[in-house]
Amino acid sequence: MKTILIPTDFSESAQNAAYYALHLAKVLKANLTLCHAFIVPSEVATEYVDWPLYEYSEIKDSTVKQLSLFADKLKVQFKHDADTKLSPLPEIYCESEVGTVSDMIDKLIKDPKQTMIVLGMVGMNAVIRFIFGSTSSHLINHARVPILLIPSKTKFVSIKRIAFATDFNNDDIEVIRSLAGFAGRYDAELVITNVKDEWEDNKEHQQKERLFLCKLIAEIDYSQLLIKHIASVDIDDGLELLSSKHQIDMMVMVHKKVSVLDHLLKGSHSQTLAKHIKIPLMVIPENLHPIF
């Protein structure tokens, strides 16, 4: 992983996400890019081409200054934190441009396999806004890189157990291979789990599961690979049980056209997920195998 992008609105939640990303950067040996997209003032928005250059420059200079001050705070935090003060300081870059967050991030992504977005979220209502809001929804649905969502109250702790939700699709094998590289950085357990709305106990499902697990064991050489079934008739209860009672430090899902995450994003489950998600959630685009 070379670059961690941190979209920020300078809120407390965004700062918390940046501090979390700072710890990740140390272990992943990645650089950080703080980025802020600003909007054209409404009185000139309809005449963008005639927007005075000095106004653009003033707004950009102001946001760059804010980003620089934020970067300085991160550097101080890094030097004084017991877990990072003896480590080399990651490079911290600042980017600010007019437009949408999505457009800005698209421009900043050089190598999708070596880039990750870390984004803060605040409480239930904010998560619902994240899921259904135009900017954040676009990020999840169209991002070419993993997105790590950090709840506002979640402080970084050493990652000991990572859970990956699978539907036993063979495409997930390569994602698990990538996650094994990530988990290995922390010497963490990688828990492979299957959570379904309706628990299938038929021969076809059992055969699919058996073939997947045989392929997984044969191809993934990671000593701390665990398999856990969450047999719940309710997907919300299953996710809550997984994240709380199994002491999971990070949840990972692949955003497929038809998946658990897709179901959550489209259905009423999003509200329940928002109430219960208290750990970082990583969303990986389909057909991407990030390099950790």
PDB file of C-alpha atoms in Angstrom:
ATOM      1  CA  MET A   1       0.000   0.000   0.000  1.00  0.00           C
ATOM      2  CA  LYS A   2       1.563   3.289  -1.110  1.00  0.00           C
ATOM      3  CA  THR A   3      -1.111   5.927  -0.541  1.00  0.00           C
ATOM      4  CA  ILE A   4      -3.929   6.467   1.941  1.00  0.00           C
ATOM      5  CA  LEU A   5      -6.349   9.189   0.831  1.00  0.00           C
ATOM      6  CA  ILE A   6      -8.231  10.998   3.611  1.00  0.00           C
ATOM      7  CA  PRO A   7     -11.129  13.191   2.453  1.00  0.00           C
ATOM      8  CA  THR A   8     -11.749  15.684   5.228  1.00  0.00           C
ATOM      9  CA  ASP A   9     -14.226  18.387   6.164  1.00  0.00           C
ATOM     10  CA  PHE A  10     -12.101  19.206   9.255  1.00  0.00           C
ATOM     11  CA  SER A  11     -14.788  17.777  11.555  1.00  0.00           C
ATOM     12  CA  GLU A  12     -14.010  15.817  14.699  1.00  0.00           C
ATOM     13  CA  SER A  13     -15.021  12.612  12.949  1.00  0.00           C
ATOM     14  CA  ALA A  14     -12.703  13.346  10.012  1.00  0.00           C
ATOM     15  CA  GLN A  15      -9.816  14.057  12.384  1.00  0.00           C
ATOM     16  CA  ASN A  16     -10.438  10.789  14.205  1.00  0.00           C
ATOM     17  CA  ALA A  17     -10.341   8.914  10.883  1.00  0.00           C
ATOM     18  CA  ALA A  18      -7.082  10.657   9.987  1.00  0.00           C
ATOM     19  CA  TYR A  19      -5.474   9.603  13.274  1.00  0.00           C
ATOM     20  CA  TYR A  20      -6.587   6.031  12.588  1.00  0.00           C
ATOM     21  CA  ALA A  21      -5.094   6.255   9.087  1.00  0.00           C
ATOM     22  CA  LEU A  22      -1.847   7.533  10.562  1.00  0.00           C
ATOM     23  CA  HIS A  23      -1.435   4.287  12.503  1.00  0.00           C
ATOM     24  CA  LEU A  24      -2.216   2.262   9.391  1.00  0.00           C
ATOM     25  CA  ALA A  25       0.344   4.243   7.412  1.00  0.00           C
ATOM     26  CA  LYS A  26       3.060   3.326   9.893  1.00  0.00           C
ATOM     27  CA  VAL A  27       2.497  -0.413   9.483  1.00  0.00           C
ATOM     28  CA  LEU A  28       1.645  -0.371   5.779  1.00  0.00           C
ATOM     29  CA  LYS A  29       4.562   1.969   5.026  1.00  0.00           C
ATOM     30  CA  ALA A  30       2.184   4.255   3.146  1.00  0.00           C
ATOM     31  CA  ASN A  31       2.012   8.000   2.642  1.00  0.00           C
ATOM     32  CA  LEU A  32      -1.027  10.075   3.570  1.00  0.00           C
ATOM     33  CA  THR A  33      -2.853  12.572   1.380  1.00  0.00           C
ATOM     34  CA  LEU A  34      -5.290  14.906   3.124  1.00  0.00           C
ATOM     35  CA  CYS A  35      -7.791  16.185   0.594  1.00  0.00           C
ATOM     36  CA  HIS A  36     -10.605  18.691   0.664  1.00  0.00           C
ATOM     37  CA  ALA A  37     -12.984  19.576  -2.163  1.00  0.00           C
ATOM     38  CA  PHE A  38     -14.652  22.958  -2.015  1.00  0.00           C
ATOM     39  CA  ILE A  39     -17.748  24.140  -3.810  1.00  0.00           C
ATOM     40  CA  VAL A  40     -18.128  27.180  -6.048  1.00  0.00           C
ATOM     41  CA  PRO A  41     -20.013  29.943  -4.155  1.00  0.00           C
ATOM     42  CA  SER A  42     -23.716  29.746  -4.989  1.00  0.00           C
ATOM     43  CA  GLU A  43     -23.895  33.288  -6.356  1.00  0.00           C
ATOM     44  CA  VAL A  44     -21.437  32.410  -9.106  1.00  0.00           C
ATOM     45  CA  ALA A  45     -22.131  28.695  -9.454  1.00  0.00           C
ATOM     46  CA  THR A  46     -24.202  29.209 -12.597  1.00  0.00           C
ATOM     47  CA  GLU A  47     -21.420  31.234 -14.172  1.00  0.00           C
ATOM     48  CA  TYR A  48     -18.495  29.047 -13.269  1.00  0.00           C
ATOM     49  CA  VAL A  49     -16.494  29.960 -16.347  1.00  0.00           C
ATOM     50  CA  ASP A  50     -16.578  33.604 -15.286  1.00  0.00           C
ATOM     51  CA  TRP A  51     -15.605  32.924 -11.667  1.00  0.00           C
ATOM     52  CA  PRO A  52     -12.897  35.442 -10.764  1.00  0.00           C
ATOM     53  CA  LEU A  53      -9.497  33.777 -10.487  1.00  0.00           C
ATOM     54  CA  TYR A  54      -8.626  35.688  -7.326  1.00  0.00           C
ATOM     55  CA  GLU A  55     -11.698  34.265  -5.524  1.00  0.00           C
ATOM     56  CA  TYR A  56     -10.705  30.752  -6.497  1.00  0.00           C
ATOM     57  CA  SER A  57      -7.138  31.386  -5.337  1.00  0.00           C
ATOM     58  CA  GLU A  58      -8.266  32.838  -2.013  1.00  0.00           C
ATOM     59  CA  ILE A  59     -10.532  29.873  -1.245  1.00  0.00           C
ATOM     60  CA  LYS A  60      -7.911  27.357  -2.312  1.00  0.00           C
ATOM     61  CA  ASP A  61      -5.177  29.093  -0.276  1.00  0.00           C
ATOM     62  CA  SER A  62      -7.463  29.067   2.757  1.00  0.00           C
ATOM     63  CA  THR A  63      -8.258  25.359   2.490  1.00  0.00           C
ATOM     64  CA  VAL A  64      -4.620  24.456   1.816  1.00  0.00           C
ATOM     65  CA  LYS A  65      -3.672  26.381   4.948  1.00  0.00           C
ATOM     66  CA  GLN A  66      -6.265  24.454   6.952  1.00  0.00           C
ATOM     67  CA  LEU A  67      -4.970  21.191   5.525  1.00  0.00           C
ATOM     68  CA  SER A  68      -1.391  22.137   6.392  1.00  0.00           C
ATOM     69  CA  LEU A  69      -2.360  22.930   9.980  1.00  0.00           C
ATOM     70  CA  PHE A  70      -4.190  19.608  10.137  1.00  0.00           C
ATOM     71  CA  ALA A  71      -1.096  17.826   8.781  1.00  0.00           C
ATOM     72  CA  ASP A  72       1.036  19.504  11.453  1.00  0.00           C
ATOM     73  CA  LYS A  73      -1.347  18.244  14.143  1.00  0.00           C
ATOM     74  CA  LEU A  74      -1.016  14.728  12.745  1.00  0.00           C
ATOM     75  CA  LYS A  75       2.770  14.970  12.812  1.00  0.00           C
ATOM     76  CA  VAL A  76       2.743  16.076  16.448  1.00  0.00           C
ATOM     77  CA  GLN A  77       0.368  13.247  17.300  1.00  0.00           C
ATOM     78  CA  PHE A  78       2.644  10.773  15.532  1.00  0.00           C
ATOM     79  CA  LYS A  79       5.740  11.947  17.392  1.00  0.00           C
ATOM     80  CA  HIS A  80       4.069  11.814  20.808  1.00  0.00           C
ATOM     81  CA  ASP A  81       2.056   8.607  20.476  1.00  0.00           C
ATOM     82  CA  ALA A  82       3.660   5.711  22.339  1.00  0.00           C
ATOM     83  CA  ASP A  83       3.039   3.355  19.404  1.00  0.00           C
ATOM     84  CA  THR A  84       4.514   5.574  16.707  1.00  0.00           C
ATOM     85  CA  LYS A  85       6.990   8.033  18.224  1.00  0.00           C
ATOM     86  CA  LEU A  86      10.012   5.866  17.339  1.00  0.00           C
ATOM     87  CA  SER A  87       8.789   5.140  13.790  1.00  0.00           C
ATOM     88  CA  PRO A  88       9.670   7.085  10.635  1.00  0.00           C
ATOM     89  CA  LEU A  89       7.072   9.774   9.949  1.00  0.00           C
ATOM     90  CA  PRO A  90       4.997   9.042   6.817  1.00  0.00           C
ATOM     91  CA  GLU A  91       4.933  11.696   4.141  1.00  0.00           C
ATOM     92  CA  ILE A  92       1.768  13.790   4.467  1.00  0.00           C
ATOM     93  CA  TYR A  93       0.542  15.634   1.391  1.00  0.00           C
ATOM     94  CA  CYS A  94      -2.302  18.141   1.049  1.00  0.00           C
ATOM     95  CA  GLU A  95      -4.637  18.514  -1.937  1.00  0.00           C
ATOM     96  CA  SER A  96      -7.501  20.955  -2.380  1.00  0.00           C
ATOM     97  CA  GLU A  97      -9.551  21.565  -5.505  1.00  0.00           C
ATOM     98  CA  VAL A  98     -12.943  22.910  -6.533  1.00  0.00           C
ATOM     99  CA  GLY A  99     -15.559  20.289  -7.327  1.00  0.00           C
ATOM    100  CA  THR A 100     -16.864  17.101  -5.779  1.00  0.00           C
ATOM    101  CA  VAL A 101     -15.023  14.758  -3.441  1.00  0.00           C
ATOM    102  CA  SER A 102     -15.557  11.912  -5.885  1.00  0.00           C
ATOM    103  CA  ASP A 103     -14.002  13.789  -8.814  1.00  0.00           C
ATOM    104  CA  MET A 104     -11.050  14.852  -6.709  1.00  0.00           C
ATOM    105  CA  ILE A 105     -10.381  11.332  -5.467  1.00  0.00           C
ATOM    106  CA  ASP A 106     -10.572   9.967  -9.010  1.00  0.00           C
ATOM    107  CA  LYS A 107      -7.800  12.374 -10.004  1.00  0.00           C
ATOM    108  CA  LEU A 108      -5.642  11.404  -7.018  1.00  0.00           C
ATOM    109  CA  ILE A 109      -5.800   7.648  -7.586  1.00  0.00           C
ATOM    110  CA  LYS A 110      -2.690   6.605  -9.485  1.00  0.00           C
ATOM    111  CA  ASP A 111      -2.654   2.864  -8.744  1.00  0.00           C
ATOM    112  CA  PRO A 112      -5.936   1.343  -7.473  1.00  0.00           C
ATOM    113  CA  LYS A 113      -4.161  -1.690  -6.032  1.00  0.00           C
ATOM    114  CA  GLN A 114      -1.874   0.501  -3.927  1.00  0.00           C
ATOM    115  CA  THR A 115      -4.396   3.093  -2.735  1.00  0.00           C
ATOM    116  CA  MET A 116      -6.988   3.155   0.038  1.00  0.00           C
ATOM    117  CA  ILE A 117      -9.532   5.748   1.196  1.00  0.00           C
ATOM    118  CA  VAL A 118     -10.097   6.262   4.937  1.00  0.00           C
ATOM    119  CA  LEU A 119     -13.297   8.091   5.794  1.00  0.00           C
ATOM    120  CA  GLY A 120     -14.895   9.085   9.109  1.00  0.00           C
ATOM    121  CA  MET A 121     -18.554   8.664   9.925  1.00  0.00           C
ATOM    122  CA  VAL A 122     -20.712  10.006  12.731  1.00  0.00           C
ATOM    123  CA  GLY A 123     -23.503   8.130  14.491  1.00  0.00           C
ATOM    124  CA  MET A 124     -26.609   6.502  13.072  1.00  0.00           C
ATOM    125  CA  ASN A 125     -28.019   9.421  11.092  1.00  0.00           C
ATOM    126  CA  ALA A 126     -24.653  10.206   9.550  1.00  0.00           C
ATOM    127  CA  VAL A 127     -24.149   6.602   8.480  1.00  0.00           C
ATOM    128  CA  ILE A 128     -27.559   6.627   6.856  1.00  0.00           C
ATOM    129  CA  ARG A 129     -26.582   9.860   5.099  1.00  0.00           C
ATOM    130  CA  PHE A 130     -23.323   8.189   4.110  1.00  0.00           C
ATOM    131  CA  ILE A 131     -25.135   5.242   2.580  1.00  0.00           C
ATOM    132  CA  PHE A 132     -27.778   7.258   0.761  1.00  0.00           C
ATOM    133  CA  GLY A 133     -26.006  10.588   0.281  1.00  0.00           C
ATOM    134  CA  SER A 134     -24.956  11.406  -3.273  1.00  0.00           C
ATOM    135  CA  THR A 135     -21.233  11.882  -2.590  1.00  0.00           C
ATOM    136  CA  SER A 136     -20.632   8.935  -0.298  1.00  0.00           C
ATOM    137  CA  SER A 137     -22.943   6.615  -2.163  1.00  0.00           C
ATOM    138  CA  HIS A 138     -21.007   7.432  -5.304  1.00  0.00           C
ATOM    139  CA  LEU A 139     -17.746   6.611  -3.542  1.00  0.00           C
ATOM    140  CA  ILE A 140     -18.950   3.156  -2.539  1.00  0.00           C
ATOM    141  CA  ASN A 141     -20.620   2.361  -5.838  1.00  0.00           C
ATOM    142  CA  HIS A 142     -17.879   3.686  -8.104  1.00  0.00           C
ATOM    143  CA  ALA A 143     -14.641   3.753  -6.109  1.00  0.00           C
ATOM    144  CA  ARG A 144     -11.787   1.844  -7.678  1.00  0.00           C
ATOM    145  CA  VAL A 145     -10.035   1.379  -4.343  1.00  0.00           C
ATOM    146  CA  PRO A 146     -10.863   0.008  -0.868  1.00  0.00           C
ATOM    147  CA  ILE A 147     -12.771   2.386   1.429  1.00  0.00           C
ATOM    148  CA  LEU A 148     -12.268   2.074   5.174  1.00  0.00           C
ATOM    149  CA  LEU A 149     -15.102   3.621   7.214  1.00  0.00           C
ATOM    150  CA  ILE A 150     -14.165   4.676  10.753  1.00  0.00           C
ATOM    151  CA  PRO A 151     -16.961   5.238  13.340  1.00  0.00           C
ATOM    152  CA  SER A 152     -16.480   8.525  15.168  1.00  0.00           C
ATOM    153  CA  LYS A 153     -16.005   6.916  18.590  1.00  0.00           C
ATOM    154  CA  THR A 154     -13.540   4.291  17.382  1.00  0.00           C
ATOM    155  CA  LYS A 155      -9.948   4.897  18.395  1.00  0.00           C
ATOM    156  CA  PHE A 156      -7.129   2.915  16.889  1.00  0.00           C
ATOM    157  CA  VAL A 157      -6.164  -0.250  18.742  1.00  0.00           C
ATOM    158  CA  SER A 158      -3.753  -2.881  17.554  1.00  0.00           C
ATOM    159  CA  ILE A 159      -5.624  -5.049  15.059  1.00  0.00           C
ATOM    160  CA  LYS A 160      -5.852  -8.612  16.351  1.00  0.00           C
ATOM    161  CA  ARG A 161      -8.824 -10.062  14.465  1.00  0.00           C
ATOM    162  CA  ILE A 162     -10.194  -9.194  11.005  1.00  0.00           C
ATOM    163  CA  ALA A 163     -13.447 -10.689   9.696  1.00  0.00           C
ATOM    164  CA  PHE A 164     -14.237 -11.175   6.014  1.00  0.00           C
ATOM    165  CA  ALA A 165     -17.818 -11.958   4.971  1.00  0.00           C
ATOM    166  CA  THR A 166     -18.010 -14.309   1.986  1.00  0.00           C
ATOM    167  CA  ASP A 167     -20.783 -15.934  -0.039  1.00  0.00           C
ATOM    168  CA  PHE A 168     -18.381 -18.756  -1.003  1.00  0.00           C
ATOM    169  CA  ASN A 169     -17.742 -17.255  -4.428  1.00  0.00           C
ATOM    170  CA  ASN A 170     -14.359 -18.319  -5.811  1.00  0.00           C
ATOM    171  CA  ASP A 171     -13.569 -14.699  -6.695  1.00  0.00           C
ATOM    172  CA  ASP A 172     -13.260 -14.076  -2.949  1.00  0.00           C
ATOM    173  CA  ILE A 173     -10.177 -16.308  -2.763  1.00  0.00           C
ATOM    174  CA  GLU A 174      -7.946 -13.610  -4.256  1.00  0.00           C
ATOM    175  CA  VAL A 175      -9.441 -10.985  -1.929  1.00  0.00           C
ATOM    176  CA  ILE A 176      -8.664 -13.253   1.030  1.00  0.00           C
ATOM    177  CA  ARG A 177      -5.115 -13.637  -0.270  1.00  0.00           C
ATOM    178  CA  SER A 178      -4.774  -9.846  -0.205  1.00  0.00           C
ATOM    179  CA  LEU A 179      -6.303  -9.631   3.274  1.00  0.00           C
ATOM    180  CA  ALA A 180      -3.872 -12.275   4.517  1.00  0.00           C
ATOM    181  CA  GLY A 181      -1.106  -9.858   3.569  1.00  0.00           C
ATOM    182  CA  PHE A 182      -2.862  -7.105   5.514  1.00  0.00           C
ATOM    183  CA  ALA A 183      -3.538  -9.312   8.549  1.00  0.00           C
ATOM    184  CA  GLY A 184       0.050 -10.541   8.475  1.00  0.00           C
ATOM    185  CA  ARG A 185       1.287  -6.988   9.026  1.00  0.00           C
ATOM    186  CA  TYR A 186      -0.409  -7.103  12.432  1.00  0.00           C
ATOM    187  CA  ASP A 187       0.030 -10.833  13.093  1.00  0.00           C
ATOM    188  CA  ALA A 188      -3.776 -10.848  13.288  1.00  0.00           C
ATOM    189  CA  GLU A 189      -6.304 -13.630  12.900  1.00  0.00           C
ATOM    190  CA  LEU A 190      -8.267 -13.576   9.648  1.00  0.00           C
ATOM    191  CA  VAL A 191     -11.784 -14.877  10.248  1.00  0.00           C
ATOM    192  CA  ILE A 192     -13.670 -16.070   7.171  1.00  0.00           C
ATOM    193  CA  THR A 193     -17.392 -16.015   7.839  1.00  0.00           C
ATOM    194  CA  ASN A 194     -20.688 -16.483   6.068  1.00  0.00           C
ATOM    195  CA  VAL A 195     -23.778 -14.568   7.185  1.00  0.00           C
ATOM    196  CA  LYS A 196     -27.070 -15.050   5.370  1.00  0.00           C
ATOM    197  CA  ASP A 197     -30.629 -13.809   5.699  1.00  0.00           C
ATOM    198  CA  GLU A 198     -31.885 -17.353   5.414  1.00  0.00           C
ATOM    199  CA  TRP A 199     -29.493 -20.071   6.495  1.00  0.00           C
ATOM    200  CA  GLU A 200     -29.317 -22.618   3.698  1.00  0.00           C
ATOM    201  CA  ASP A 201     -28.756 -26.180   4.776  1.00  0.00           C
ATOM    202  CA  ASN A 202     -29.287 -27.929   1.465  1.00  0.00           C
ATOM    203  CA  LYS A 203     -26.857 -30.161  -0.412  1.00  0.00           C
ATOM    204  CA  GLU A 204     -26.105 -27.565  -3.092  1.00  0.00           C
ATOM    205  CA  HIS A 205     -25.100 -24.971  -0.509  1.00  0.00           C
ATOM    206  CA  GLN A 206     -23.042 -27.490   1.446  1.00  0.00           C
ATOM    207  CA  GLN A 207     -21.233 -28.579  -1.716  1.00  0.00           C
ATOM    208  CA  LYS A 208     -20.455 -24.963  -2.675  1.00  0.00           C
ATOM    209  CA  GLU A 209     -19.141 -24.291   0.813  1.00  0.00           C
ATOM    210  CA  ARG A 210     -17.036 -27.466   0.863  1.00  0.00           C
ATOM    211  CA  LEU A 211     -15.410 -26.742  -2.505  1.00  0.00           C
ATOM    212  CA  PHE A 212     -14.711 -23.133  -1.493  1.00  0.00           C
ATOM    213  CA  LEU A 213     -13.083 -24.109   1.801  1.00  0.00           C
ATOM    214  CA  CYS A 214     -10.962 -26.816   0.147  1.00  0.00           C
ATOM    215  CA  LYS A 215      -9.724 -24.289  -2.424  1.00  0.00           C
ATOM    216  CA  LEU A 216      -9.134 -21.706   0.318  1.00  0.00           C
ATOM    217  CA  ILE A 217      -7.041 -24.065   2.457  1.00  0.00           C
ATOM    218  CA  ALA A 218      -5.088 -25.282  -0.574  1.00  0.00           C
ATOM    219  CA  GLU A 219      -4.255 -21.832  -1.942  1.00  0.00           C
ATOM    220  CA  ILE A 220      -3.944 -19.515   1.052  1.00  0.00           C
ATOM    221  CA  ASP A 221      -0.888 -20.103   3.199  1.00  0.00           C
ATOM    222  CA  TYR A 222      -1.736 -18.150   6.342  1.00  0.00           C
ATOM    223  CA  SER A 223      -1.419 -19.825   9.716  1.00  0.00           C
ATOM    224  CA  GLN A 224      -4.037 -17.668  11.462  1.00  0.00           C
ATOM    225  CA  LEU A 225      -6.907 -18.351   9.098  1.00  0.00           C
ATOM    226  CA  LEU A 226     -10.170 -19.216  10.897  1.00  0.00           C
ATOM    227  CA  ILE A 227     -13.607 -20.261   9.651  1.00  0.00           C
ATOM    228  CA  LYS A 228     -16.728 -19.200  11.565  1.00  0.00           C
ATOM    229  CA  HIS A 229     -20.356 -19.691  10.609  1.00  0.00           C
ATOM    230  CA  ILE A 230     -22.904 -17.146  11.752  1.00  0.00           C
ATOM    231  CA  ALA A 231     -26.140 -19.106  11.461  1.00  0.00           C
ATOM    232  CA  SER A 232     -28.704 -16.359  11.936  1.00  0.00           C
ATOM    233  CA  VAL A 233     -32.065 -15.933  10.291  1.00  0.00           C
ATOM    234  CA  ASP A 234     -31.554 -12.180  10.607  1.00  0.00           C
ATOM    235  CA  ILE A 235     -28.549 -10.621   8.915  1.00  0.00           C
ATOM    236  CA  ASP A 236     -28.446  -7.672  11.329  1.00  0.00           C
ATOM    237  CA  ASP A 237     -28.273  -9.943  14.365  1.00  0.00           C
ATOM    238  CA  GLY A 238     -25.589 -11.989  12.632  1.00  0.00           C
ATOM    239  CA  LEU A 239     -23.410  -8.971  11.919  1.00  0.00           C
ATOM    240  CA  GLU A 240     -23.838  -7.634  15.438  1.00  0.00           C
ATOM    241  CA  LEU A 241     -22.930 -11.020  16.911  1.00  0.00           C
ATOM    242  CA  LEU A 242     -19.865 -11.245  14.704  1.00  0.00           C
ATOM    243  CA  SER A 243     -18.556  -7.758  15.499  1.00  0.00           C
ATOM    244  CA  SER A 244     -19.199  -7.820  19.244  1.00  0.00           C
ATOM    245  CA  LYS A 245     -19.075 -11.325  20.695  1.00  0.00           C
ATOM    246  CA  HIS A 246     -16.240 -12.511  18.483  1.00  0.00           C
ATOM    247  CA  GLN A 247     -14.052  -9.491  19.300  1.00  0.00           C
ATOM    248  CA  ILE A 248     -13.597  -8.387  15.704  1.00  0.00           C
ATOM    249  CA  ASP A 249     -11.421  -5.296  15.214  1.00  0.00           C
ATOM    250  CA  MET A 250     -12.285  -4.748  11.552  1.00  0.00           C
ATOM    251  CA  MET A 251     -14.999  -6.003   9.209  1.00  0.00           C
ATOM    252  CA  VAL A 252     -14.325  -6.454   5.482  1.00  0.00           C
ATOM    253  CA  MET A 253     -16.871  -6.876   2.696  1.00  0.00           C
ATOM    254  CA  VAL A 254     -16.672  -6.916  -1.099  1.00  0.00           C
ATOM    255  CA  HIS A 255     -19.121  -4.590  -2.818  1.00  0.00           C
ATOM    256  CA  LYS A 256     -20.650  -6.849  -5.471  1.00  0.00           C
ATOM    257  CA  LYS A 257     -23.775  -6.296  -7.525  1.00  0.00           C
ATOM    258  CA  VAL A 258     -25.435  -9.022  -5.493  1.00  0.00           C
ATOM    259  CA  SER A 259     -23.944  -9.347  -2.025  1.00  0.00           C
ATOM    260  CA  VAL A 260     -24.578  -8.897   1.675  1.00  0.00           C
ATOM    261  CA  LEU A 261     -23.284  -5.331   1.425  1.00  0.00           C
ATOM    262  CA  ASP A 262     -25.443  -4.578  -1.595  1.00  0.00           C
ATOM    263  CA  HIS A 263     -28.452  -5.836   0.352  1.00  0.00           C
ATOM    264  CA  LEU A 264     -27.543  -3.606   3.268  1.00  0.00           C
ATOM    265  CA  LEU A 265     -27.090  -0.552   1.063  1.00  0.00           C
ATOM    266  CA  LYS A 266     -30.440  -1.013  -0.669  1.00  0.00           C
ATOM    267  CA  GLY A 267     -32.647  -2.267   2.125  1.00  0.00           C
ATOM    268  CA  SER A 268     -33.922  -1.304   5.551  1.00  0.00           C
ATOM    269  CA  HIS A 269     -30.955  -3.159   7.062  1.00  0.00           C
ATOM    270  CA  SER A 270     -28.903   0.025   6.633  1.00  0.00           C
ATOM    271  CA  GLN A 271     -30.582   1.630   9.632  1.00  0.00           C
ATOM    272  CA  THR A 272     -29.867  -1.370  11.863  1.00  0.00           C
ATOM    273  CA  LEU A 273     -26.301  -1.561  10.580  1.00  0.00           C
ATOM    274  CA  ALA A 274     -25.887   2.112  11.414  1.00  0.00           C
ATOM    275  CA  LYS A 275     -27.036   1.483  14.981  1.00  0.00           C
ATOM    276  CA  HIS A 276     -24.701  -1.408  15.594  1.00  0.00           C
ATOM    277  CA  ILE A 277     -21.536  -0.832  13.564  1.00  0.00           C
ATOM    278  CA  LYS A 278     -18.923   0.127  16.116  1.00  0.00           C
ATOM    279  CA  ILE A 279     -15.837  -1.164  14.361  1.00  0.00           C
ATOM    280  CA  PRO A 280     -14.084  -0.078  11.163  1.00  0.00           C
ATOM    281  CA  LEU A 281     -15.698  -1.441   8.003  1.00  0.00           C
ATOM    282  CA  MET A 282     -13.596  -1.933   4.869  1.00  0.00           C
ATOM    283  CA  VAL A 283     -15.432  -2.041   1.537  1.00  0.00           C
ATOM    284  CA  ILE A 284     -13.441  -3.539  -1.346  1.00  0.00           C
ATOM    285  CA  PRO A 285     -14.651  -3.088  -4.946  1.00  0.00           C
ATOM    286  CA  GLU A 286     -15.466  -6.247  -6.846  1.00  0.00           C
ATOM    287  CA  ASN A 287     -12.584  -7.673  -8.909  1.00  0.00           C
ATOM    288  CA  LEU A 288      -9.951  -5.652  -7.021  1.00  0.00           C
ATOM    289  CA  HIS A 289      -7.140  -7.383  -5.163  1.00  0.00           C
ATOM    290  CA  PRO A 290      -5.395  -4.627  -3.184  1.00  0.00           C
ATOM    291  CA  ILE A 291      -1.723  -4.923  -2.365  1.00  0.00           C
ATOM    292  CA  PHE A 292      -1.191  -4.595   1.366  1.00  0.00           C
TER     293      PHE A 292
END
